[in-house]
Short mmCIF file of C-alpha atoms in Angstrom, two decimals:
data_model
loop_
_atom_site.label_atom_id
_atom_site.label_comp_id
_atom_site.label_asym_id
_atom_site.label_seq_id
_atom_site.Cartn_x
_atom_site.Cartn_y
_atom_site.Cartn_z
CA UNK A 1 -13.43 -10.93 0.42
CA UNK A 2 -10.93 -9.76 -2.15
CA UNK A 3 -7.54 -11.16 -2.96
CA UNK A 4 -4.69 -10.14 -5.29
CA UNK A 5 -2.08 -12.34 -6.95
CA UNK A 6 1.17 -11.08 -8.37
CA UNK A 7 2.74 -14.13 -9.81
CA UNK A 8 6.13 -12.59 -10.60
CA UNK A 9 8.17 -11.83 -7.49
CA UNK A 10 10.93 -10.31 -9.66
CA UNK A 11 11.14 -9.13 -13.25
CA UNK A 12 14.56 -8.37 -14.71
CA UNK A 13 14.61 -6.30 -17.89
CA UNK A 14 17.10 -4.25 -19.89
CA UNK A 15 16.80 -0.48 -20.19
CA UNK A 16 14.58 0.73 -23.04
CA UNK A 17 12.79 -2.68 -23.22
CA UNK A 18 9.07 -3.01 -22.70
CA UNK A 19 7.75 -4.57 -19.51
CA UNK A 20 4.53 -6.04 -18.19
CA UNK A 21 3.84 -6.72 -14.55
CA UNK A 22 0.98 -9.08 -14.00
CA UNK A 23 -1.84 -8.73 -11.48
CA UNK A 24 -4.92 -10.91 -11.08
CA UNK A 25 -7.60 -10.38 -8.50
CA UNK A 26 -10.63 -12.15 -7.17
CA UNK A 27 -13.74 -10.57 -5.78
CA UNK A 28 -17.45 -11.30 -5.68
CA UNK A 29 -18.33 -7.55 -5.83
CA UNK A 30 -17.33 -4.55 -7.95
CA UNK A 31 -13.85 -3.34 -7.24
CA UNK A 32 -11.44 -0.44 -7.62
CA UNK A 33 -7.93 -1.36 -8.67
CA UNK A 34 -4.65 0.37 -8.00
CA UNK A 35 -0.96 0.13 -8.73
CA UNK A 36 1.54 1.60 -6.25
CA UNK A 37 5.30 1.96 -6.61
CA UNK A 38 7.81 1.83 -3.78
CA UNK A 39 11.33 3.02 -4.33
CA UNK A 40 14.01 1.71 -1.94
CA UNK A 41 13.53 2.88 1.65
CA UNK A 42 10.57 5.00 0.74
CA UNK A 43 6.81 4.95 1.11
CA UNK A 44 4.20 3.97 -1.48
CA UNK A 45 3.31 6.28 -4.38
CA UNK A 46 0.14 5.88 -6.44
CA UNK A 47 0.99 5.00 -10.06
CA UNK A 48 -2.52 4.74 -11.42
CA UNK A 49 -6.02 3.56 -10.61
CA UNK A 50 -9.12 2.13 -12.19
CA UNK A 51 -12.44 3.24 -10.81
CA UNK A 52 -14.76 3.01 -13.79
CA UNK A 53 -15.07 3.92 -17.45
CA UNK A 54 -12.29 3.28 -19.93
CA UNK A 55 -10.51 0.00 -19.18
CA UNK A 56 -7.12 1.49 -20.28
CA UNK A 57 -5.75 3.67 -17.55
CA UNK A 58 -2.73 5.89 -17.85
CA UNK A 59 -0.58 6.84 -14.88
CA UNK A 60 2.57 8.67 -13.98
CA UNK A 61 6.03 7.98 -15.36
CA UNK A 62 4.67 6.53 -18.64
CA UNK A 63 2.96 3.54 -17.05
CA UNK A 64 -0.45 2.27 -18.09
CA UNK A 65 -2.68 -0.63 -17.06
CA UNK A 66 -5.65 -2.39 -18.61
CA UNK A 67 -8.61 -3.64 -16.65
CA UNK A 68 -9.90 -6.89 -17.99
CA UNK A 69 -13.05 -7.94 -16.17
CA UNK A 70 -13.48 -11.31 -17.86
CA UNK A 71 -9.93 -12.32 -16.94
CA UNK A 72 -9.98 -10.50 -13.67
CA UNK A 73 -6.65 -8.90 -14.47
CA UNK A 74 -5.06 -5.49 -14.17
CA UNK A 75 -1.65 -5.79 -15.73
CA UNK A 76 0.79 -2.88 -15.66
CA UNK A 77 2.77 -2.03 -18.74
CA UNK A 78 5.47 0.40 -19.87
CA UNK A 79 6.74 0.48 -23.49
CA UNK A 80 10.29 1.49 -22.60
CA UNK A 81 11.73 1.31 -19.06
CA UNK A 82 14.48 3.39 -17.52
CA UNK A 83 17.01 2.59 -14.84
CA UNK A 84 15.03 4.88 -12.54
CA UNK A 85 12.04 2.54 -12.77
CA UNK A 86 13.85 0.00 -10.61
CA UNK A 87 11.45 -0.35 -7.67
CA UNK A 88 8.88 -2.66 -6.14
CA UNK A 89 5.36 -2.49 -7.55
CA UNK A 90 2.22 -3.41 -5.73
CA UNK A 91 -1.21 -4.17 -7.16
CA UNK A 92 -4.08 -3.51 -4.76
CA UNK A 93 -7.85 -3.87 -4.76
CA UNK A 94 -10.72 -2.62 -2.70
CA UNK A 95 -14.38 -3.10 -3.04
CA UNK A 96 -16.40 -0.03 -4.14
CA UNK A 97 -18.11 0.35 -0.74
CA UNK A 98 -15.16 0.19 1.57
CA UNK A 99 -11.78 1.80 2.11
CA UNK A 100 -9.57 -1.14 3.00
CA UNK A 101 -6.95 -2.04 0.45
CA UNK A 102 -5.88 -5.62 -0.15
CA UNK A 103 -2.36 -5.81 -1.55
CA UNK A 104 -0.55 -8.28 -3.64
CA UNK A 105 2.83 -9.52 -2.53
CA UNK A 106 4.65 -7.16 -4.87
CA UNK A 107 6.90 -7.49 -7.96
CA UNK A 108 10.40 -6.20 -7.87
CA UNK A 109 11.32 -4.60 -11.26
CA UNK A 110 15.09 -4.68 -11.92
CA UNK A 111 16.22 -2.54 -14.85
CA UNK A 112 19.78 -2.96 -15.96
CA UNK A 113 21.81 -1.13 -18.63
CA UNK B 1 1.85 20.06 1.98
CA UNK B 2 2.54 17.50 4.72
CA UNK B 3 0.03 14.79 3.84
CA UNK B 4 0.51 11.74 6.10
CA UNK B 5 3.35 12.11 8.64
CA UNK B 6 4.75 9.12 10.53
CA UNK B 7 7.23 9.20 13.38
CA UNK B 8 9.68 7.77 14.19
CA UNK B 9 11.24 6.71 10.87
CA UNK B 10 13.56 4.18 12.53
CA UNK B 11 13.33 2.50 15.91
CA UNK B 12 15.08 -0.38 17.68
CA UNK B 13 13.27 -2.03 20.58
CA UNK B 14 14.11 -4.72 23.01
CA UNK B 15 11.71 -7.66 23.37
CA UNK B 16 9.00 -6.80 25.86
CA UNK B 17 9.27 -3.05 25.54
CA UNK B 18 6.29 -0.98 24.48
CA UNK B 19 6.18 1.92 22.11
CA UNK B 20 3.88 4.08 20.01
CA UNK B 21 4.14 4.82 16.32
CA UNK B 22 2.64 8.22 15.60
CA UNK B 23 0.61 9.03 12.51
CA UNK B 24 -0.95 12.36 11.63
CA UNK B 25 -2.69 13.66 8.53
CA UNK B 26 -3.63 17.21 7.65
CA UNK B 27 -6.11 16.42 4.86
CA UNK B 28 -9.20 16.07 7.13
CA UNK B 29 -9.57 12.45 5.98
CA UNK B 30 -12.13 10.26 7.69
CA UNK B 31 -10.40 6.99 7.06
CA UNK B 32 -7.09 6.02 8.55
CA UNK B 33 -5.27 2.68 8.70
CA UNK B 34 -2.07 0.94 9.65
CA UNK B 35 -0.36 -1.65 7.47
CA UNK B 36 2.80 -3.67 8.05
CA UNK B 37 5.06 -4.76 5.17
CA UNK B 38 7.07 -7.95 5.30
CA UNK B 39 9.23 -9.48 2.59
CA UNK B 40 7.24 -11.64 0.26
CA UNK B 41 3.95 -10.82 1.97
CA UNK B 42 3.06 -7.35 0.60
CA UNK B 43 1.23 -5.03 2.93
CA UNK B 44 -1.22 -6.37 5.50
CA UNK B 45 -3.78 -4.37 7.35
CA UNK B 46 -3.37 -4.15 11.11
CA UNK B 47 -6.14 -1.79 12.28
CA UNK B 48 -8.28 0.85 10.68
CA UNK B 49 -10.59 3.70 11.61
CA UNK B 50 -13.53 5.15 9.74
CA UNK B 51 -13.71 8.31 11.95
CA UNK B 52 -12.91 9.75 15.28
CA UNK B 53 -13.80 7.38 18.07
CA UNK B 54 -14.28 4.37 15.75
CA UNK B 55 -11.67 1.69 15.20
CA UNK B 56 -11.70 -1.91 14.03
CA UNK B 57 -9.33 -4.81 13.48
CA UNK B 58 -7.73 -5.68 10.19
CA UNK B 59 -6.01 -8.84 9.06
CA UNK B 60 -3.16 -9.01 11.64
CA UNK B 61 -4.25 -7.04 14.81
CA UNK B 62 -2.67 -9.17 17.54
CA UNK B 63 -0.11 -7.38 19.63
CA UNK B 64 -1.25 -3.91 18.56
CA UNK B 65 -3.68 -1.31 19.90
CA UNK B 66 -5.06 1.84 18.25
CA UNK B 67 -7.20 4.73 19.24
CA UNK B 68 -8.69 7.64 17.23
CA UNK B 69 -9.43 10.52 19.55
CA UNK B 70 -9.11 13.16 16.80
CA UNK B 71 -9.58 13.14 13.03
CA UNK B 72 -5.95 14.00 12.48
CA UNK B 73 -4.15 11.42 14.65
CA UNK B 74 -4.10 7.57 14.61
CA UNK B 75 -1.35 6.21 16.84
CA UNK B 76 -0.33 2.49 16.80
CA UNK B 77 0.76 1.04 20.08
CA UNK B 78 2.94 -2.04 20.45
CA UNK B 79 2.07 -3.41 23.91
CA UNK B 80 4.94 -5.85 24.44
CA UNK B 81 7.28 -5.95 21.44
CA UNK B 82 8.25 -9.30 19.96
CA UNK B 83 10.82 -10.12 17.22
CA UNK B 84 7.87 -11.10 14.96
CA UNK B 85 6.88 -7.46 15.00
CA UNK B 86 10.08 -6.45 13.20
CA UNK B 87 8.65 -4.86 10.06
CA UNK B 88 8.04 -1.69 8.16
CA UNK B 89 4.86 0.06 9.22
CA UNK B 90 2.83 2.31 6.99
CA UNK B 91 0.03 4.63 7.94
CA UNK B 92 -2.56 5.58 5.37
CA UNK B 93 -5.50 7.93 5.06
CA UNK B 94 -8.32 8.63 2.61
CA UNK B 95 -11.38 10.67 2.24
CA UNK B 96 -14.96 9.36 2.21
CA UNK B 97 -16.05 12.23 -0.03
CA UNK B 98 -17.52 11.47 -3.49
CA UNK B 99 -14.89 13.73 -5.09
CA UNK B 100 -11.98 12.13 -3.31
CA UNK B 101 -10.88 10.06 -6.31
CA UNK B 102 -10.77 7.10 -3.84
CA UNK B 103 -7.05 7.63 -3.46
CA UNK B 104 -5.41 6.28 -0.33
CA UNK B 105 -2.36 8.24 0.72
CA UNK B 106 0.54 6.62 2.55
CA UNK B 107 3.11 7.90 4.94
CA UNK B 108 6.87 7.41 4.41
CA UNK B 109 7.01 4.35 6.67
CA UNK B 110 8.45 3.44 10.08
CA UNK B 111 11.20 0.84 10.20
CA UNK B 112 10.94 -1.11 13.45
CA UNK B 113 13.45 -3.72 14.63
CA UNK B 114 12.79 -5.79 17.79
CA UNK B 115 15.82 -7.53 19.23
#
């Protein structure tokens, strides 16, 4: 079975500063990794995904993530955040043979002026 | 351009009442699933389906029923609502096709309060 750990429940940051949201996973089989964003009172939107190939994945809104197999991590980064990036971010994992997603508990990104 | 559609968006129930959350997708996806989202717990899988006529339990199935009579629809039934079922519910769908990109699409969510 897979599991996902997002250690930071909340990350406060000032506008235009860089940010990293941490995600670690555990799995005994090959996995696909995802980051979703949820704006207040809305559904989940896919930010980016890692399926295979290059370990650096670029997504929408200037976000990127790096898959590190040895450290079983998939941290999300943005070099300069905007107020509009304030949202909750979920890391998720699924094994390559099945469609069920396992989610982390989420990290709330709070961007202030 | 509908994607995954959930209804209702908001609902208040009394303890013991039953109701059905509707979910429909227009992408001809084989896989559909229901998640609930609770503060500090992320999203947890309730039930899922790998095709019409096939359903299975997820992580937190108790108190919920599902059926999949068509590819498009995957309703979630609360049999006898309890305050512990106050949550935000998300329906999701994805394709089994090799060119699907393995993306799982989510509906906008249904906010349910049980009093």
